[in-house]
Amino acid sequence: MLMRTDPFRELDRLTEQLLRSGTWSRPAAMPMDAYRDGEQYVVSFDIPGVSPDAIDIDVERNMLTVKAERRPAPHDEGVQMDLSERPLGVFSRQIVLADSLDTEQIQADYDAGVLTLRIPIAERAKPRKIAVGAGDNRRQIAG
């Protein structure tokens, strides 16, 4: 049987794995999408394999910080790992939010490895009509 191998493929995989694993002092980035959907801003982060209790979301002023930690899966004693390609460690992302967002009303959902934050557009930032009054602009002349 003839096997085709690429000697650099394994080296690339190992290098990527070493550079992608994060620590609390130097977390790895997590991929995200961000978009406006009507009256809210939606930000989604890919963090598969992370337990919901290992996700930390903070907002300080307009800085949103999301941290998550993917821990090794528990194995029975005597289990020998043959291959481990899924990155472990700490992942983090910081985003500066616009003043037009209501950071007091952020909703977070975690489903199928995707953390989705929904941030409403602040009332003060929504377009509004200004009524024009027909006031009495006549000056009275003292006589």
mmCIF file of C-alpha atoms in Angstrom:
data_model
loop_
_atom_site.group_PDB
_atom_site.id
_atom_site.type_symbol
_atom_site.label_atom_id
_atom_site.label_comp_id
_atom_site.label_asym_id
_atom_site.label_seq_id
_atom_site.Cartn_x
_atom_site.Cartn_y
_atom_site.Cartn_z
ATOM 1 C CA MET A 1 0.000 0.000 0.000
ATOM 2 C CA LEU A 2 1.319 3.424 -0.933
ATOM 3 C CA MET A 3 0.669 6.394 1.376
ATOM 4 C CA ARG A 4 1.012 9.951 0.238
ATOM 5 C CA THR A 5 2.172 12.284 2.951
ATOM 6 C CA ASP A 6 3.093 15.915 3.205
ATOM 7 C CA PRO A 7 5.904 16.347 5.734
ATOM 8 C CA PHE A 8 5.077 20.043 6.218
ATOM 9 C CA ARG A 9 1.377 19.488 6.887
ATOM 10 C CA GLU A 10 2.001 18.063 10.357
ATOM 11 C CA LEU A 11 4.479 20.860 11.125
ATOM 12 C CA ASP A 12 1.895 23.487 10.079
ATOM 13 C CA ARG A 13 -0.765 21.842 12.242
ATOM 14 C CA LEU A 14 1.511 21.734 15.296
ATOM 15 C CA THR A 15 2.598 25.353 14.815
ATOM 16 C CA GLU A 16 -1.009 26.498 14.527
ATOM 17 C CA GLN A 17 -1.979 24.523 17.623
ATOM 18 C CA LEU A 18 0.851 26.052 19.646
ATOM 19 C CA LEU A 19 0.032 29.584 18.552
ATOM 20 C CA ARG A 20 -3.730 29.251 18.985
ATOM 21 C CA SER A 21 -3.861 27.957 22.542
ATOM 22 C CA GLY A 22 -4.445 30.841 24.886
ATOM 23 C CA THR A 23 -3.713 31.572 28.524
ATOM 24 C CA TRP A 24 -5.392 34.037 30.896
ATOM 25 C CA SER A 25 -2.491 36.449 30.417
ATOM 26 C CA ARG A 26 -2.408 35.970 26.627
ATOM 27 C CA PRO A 27 -5.741 34.660 25.338
ATOM 28 C CA ALA A 28 -6.290 33.529 21.761
ATOM 29 C CA ALA A 29 -8.807 35.379 19.586
ATOM 30 C CA MET A 30 -12.184 33.882 18.749
ATOM 31 C CA PRO A 31 -13.886 34.346 15.373
ATOM 32 C CA MET A 32 -16.936 36.598 15.318
ATOM 33 C CA ASP A 33 -19.610 38.169 13.130
ATOM 34 C CA ALA A 34 -21.287 41.518 13.839
ATOM 35 C CA TYR A 35 -24.253 43.119 12.095
ATOM 36 C CA ARG A 36 -27.294 45.333 12.616
ATOM 37 C CA ASP A 37 -30.670 43.613 12.521
ATOM 38 C CA GLY A 38 -33.459 46.188 12.690
ATOM 39 C CA GLU A 39 -33.425 47.863 16.100
ATOM 40 C CA GLN A 40 -30.571 45.793 17.522
ATOM 41 C CA TYR A 41 -26.925 45.043 16.937
ATOM 42 C CA VAL A 42 -25.986 41.345 16.888
ATOM 43 C CA VAL A 43 -22.535 39.943 17.663
ATOM 44 C CA SER A 44 -21.875 36.179 17.365
ATOM 45 C CA PHE A 45 -18.769 34.349 18.573
ATOM 46 C CA ASP A 46 -17.702 30.816 17.642
ATOM 47 C CA ILE A 47 -16.635 28.995 20.807
ATOM 48 C CA PRO A 48 -17.569 25.335 20.313
ATOM 49 C CA GLY A 49 -16.893 22.899 23.103
ATOM 50 C CA VAL A 50 -17.046 25.572 25.792
ATOM 51 C CA SER A 51 -19.348 25.068 28.766
ATOM 52 C CA PRO A 52 -21.729 28.016 29.361
ATOM 53 C CA ASP A 53 -20.320 28.427 32.881
ATOM 54 C CA ALA A 54 -16.847 28.978 31.357
ATOM 55 C CA ILE A 55 -18.020 32.095 29.457
ATOM 56 C CA ASP A 56 -17.487 35.533 30.989
ATOM 57 C CA ILE A 57 -19.083 38.667 29.478
ATOM 58 C CA ASP A 58 -18.278 42.128 30.853
ATOM 59 C CA VAL A 59 -19.183 45.653 29.800
ATOM 60 C CA GLU A 60 -17.282 48.597 31.223
ATOM 61 C CA ARG A 61 -18.359 51.907 29.744
ATOM 62 C CA ASN A 62 -18.378 51.082 26.016
ATOM 63 C CA MET A 63 -15.847 48.218 26.125
ATOM 64 C CA LEU A 64 -17.376 44.752 25.705
ATOM 65 C CA THR A 65 -15.119 41.866 26.738
ATOM 66 C CA VAL A 66 -15.955 38.216 26.092
ATOM 67 C CA LYS A 67 -13.714 35.512 27.574
ATOM 68 C CA ALA A 68 -14.189 31.776 27.351
ATOM 69 C CA GLU A 69 -12.124 28.804 28.418
ATOM 70 C CA ARG A 70 -12.146 25.437 26.685
ATOM 71 C CA ARG A 71 -10.943 22.862 29.174
ATOM 72 C CA PRO A 72 -9.714 19.360 28.349
ATOM 73 C CA ALA A 73 -12.424 16.712 28.341
ATOM 74 C CA PRO A 74 -12.229 14.410 31.349
ATOM 75 C CA HIS A 75 -10.973 10.928 30.488
ATOM 76 C CA ASP A 76 -10.884 7.736 32.465
ATOM 77 C CA GLU A 77 -7.548 6.798 33.941
ATOM 78 C CA GLY A 78 -5.513 4.769 31.498
ATOM 79 C CA VAL A 79 -6.886 6.463 28.376
ATOM 80 C CA GLN A 80 -4.109 7.202 25.917
ATOM 81 C CA MET A 81 -4.770 10.186 23.649
ATOM 82 C CA ASP A 82 -3.660 9.453 20.084
ATOM 83 C CA LEU A 83 -4.631 12.735 18.479
ATOM 84 C CA SER A 84 -5.621 16.094 19.952
ATOM 85 C CA GLU A 85 -6.233 18.877 17.412
ATOM 86 C CA ARG A 86 -8.984 20.862 19.108
ATOM 87 C CA PRO A 87 -7.503 23.996 20.676
ATOM 88 C CA LEU A 88 -7.747 24.323 24.443
ATOM 89 C CA GLY A 89 -7.191 27.299 26.686
ATOM 90 C CA VAL A 90 -8.561 30.802 26.998
ATOM 91 C CA PHE A 91 -10.168 32.764 24.174
ATOM 92 C CA SER A 92 -11.012 36.451 24.360
ATOM 93 C CA ARG A 93 -12.339 39.302 22.267
ATOM 94 C CA GLN A 94 -12.786 42.980 23.086
ATOM 95 C CA ILE A 95 -15.054 45.302 21.141
ATOM 96 C CA VAL A 96 -15.587 49.025 21.532
ATOM 97 C CA LEU A 97 -19.337 49.632 21.351
ATOM 98 C CA ALA A 98 -20.798 52.794 19.875
ATOM 99 C CA ASP A 99 -22.576 55.275 22.133
ATOM 100 C CA SER A 100 -25.726 54.552 20.153
ATOM 101 C CA LEU A 101 -26.066 51.096 21.760
ATOM 102 C CA ASP A 102 -27.928 50.402 25.012
ATOM 103 C CA THR A 103 -25.345 48.414 26.997
ATOM 104 C CA GLU A 104 -27.785 48.070 29.926
ATOM 105 C CA GLN A 105 -30.057 45.777 27.888
ATOM 106 C CA ILE A 106 -27.623 43.232 26.359
ATOM 107 C CA GLN A 107 -29.036 39.707 25.949
ATOM 108 C CA ALA A 108 -26.743 36.678 25.634
ATOM 109 C CA ASP A 109 -27.649 33.223 24.269
ATOM 110 C CA TYR A 110 -25.393 30.215 23.767
ATOM 111 C CA ASP A 111 -26.487 27.498 21.361
ATOM 112 C CA ALA A 112 -24.570 24.884 19.363
ATOM 113 C CA GLY A 113 -21.199 26.434 20.191
ATOM 114 C CA VAL A 114 -22.203 29.961 19.156
ATOM 115 C CA LEU A 115 -22.503 32.798 21.680
ATOM 116 C CA THR A 116 -24.900 35.451 20.377
ATOM 117 C CA LEU A 117 -25.192 38.871 21.971
ATOM 118 C CA ARG A 118 -28.116 41.150 21.065
ATOM 119 C CA ILE A 119 -27.609 44.803 21.911
ATOM 120 C CA PRO A 120 -30.555 47.154 21.376
ATOM 121 C CA ILE A 121 -30.094 50.491 19.648
ATOM 122 C CA ALA A 122 -30.516 53.202 22.310
ATOM 123 C CA GLU A 123 -33.697 55.280 22.114
ATOM 124 C CA ARG A 124 -31.646 58.481 21.914
ATOM 125 C CA ALA A 125 -29.931 57.181 18.759
ATOM 126 C CA LYS A 126 -33.107 56.257 16.865
ATOM 127 C CA PRO A 127 -34.324 58.702 14.211
ATOM 128 C CA ARG A 128 -37.257 60.806 15.337
ATOM 129 C CA LYS A 129 -39.435 63.571 13.955
ATOM 130 C CA ILE A 130 -39.306 67.041 15.437
ATOM 131 C CA ALA A 131 -42.603 68.900 15.450
ATOM 132 C CA VAL A 132 -42.541 72.484 14.288
ATOM 133 C CA GLY A 133 -44.717 74.769 16.343
ATOM 134 C CA ALA A 134 -46.653 77.753 14.956
ATOM 135 C CA GLY A 135 -45.936 80.074 17.847
ATOM 136 C CA ASP A 136 -46.753 83.775 18.103
ATOM 137 C CA ASN A 137 -43.626 85.490 16.764
ATOM 138 C CA ARG A 138 -45.137 89.011 16.596
ATOM 139 C CA ARG A 139 -43.394 91.663 18.631
ATOM 140 C CA GLN A 140 -45.355 94.076 20.629
ATOM 141 C CA ILE A 141 -44.203 97.627 20.274
ATOM 142 C CA ALA A 142 -44.516 99.759 23.369
ATOM 143 C CA GLY A 143 -46.152 102.986 22.540
#
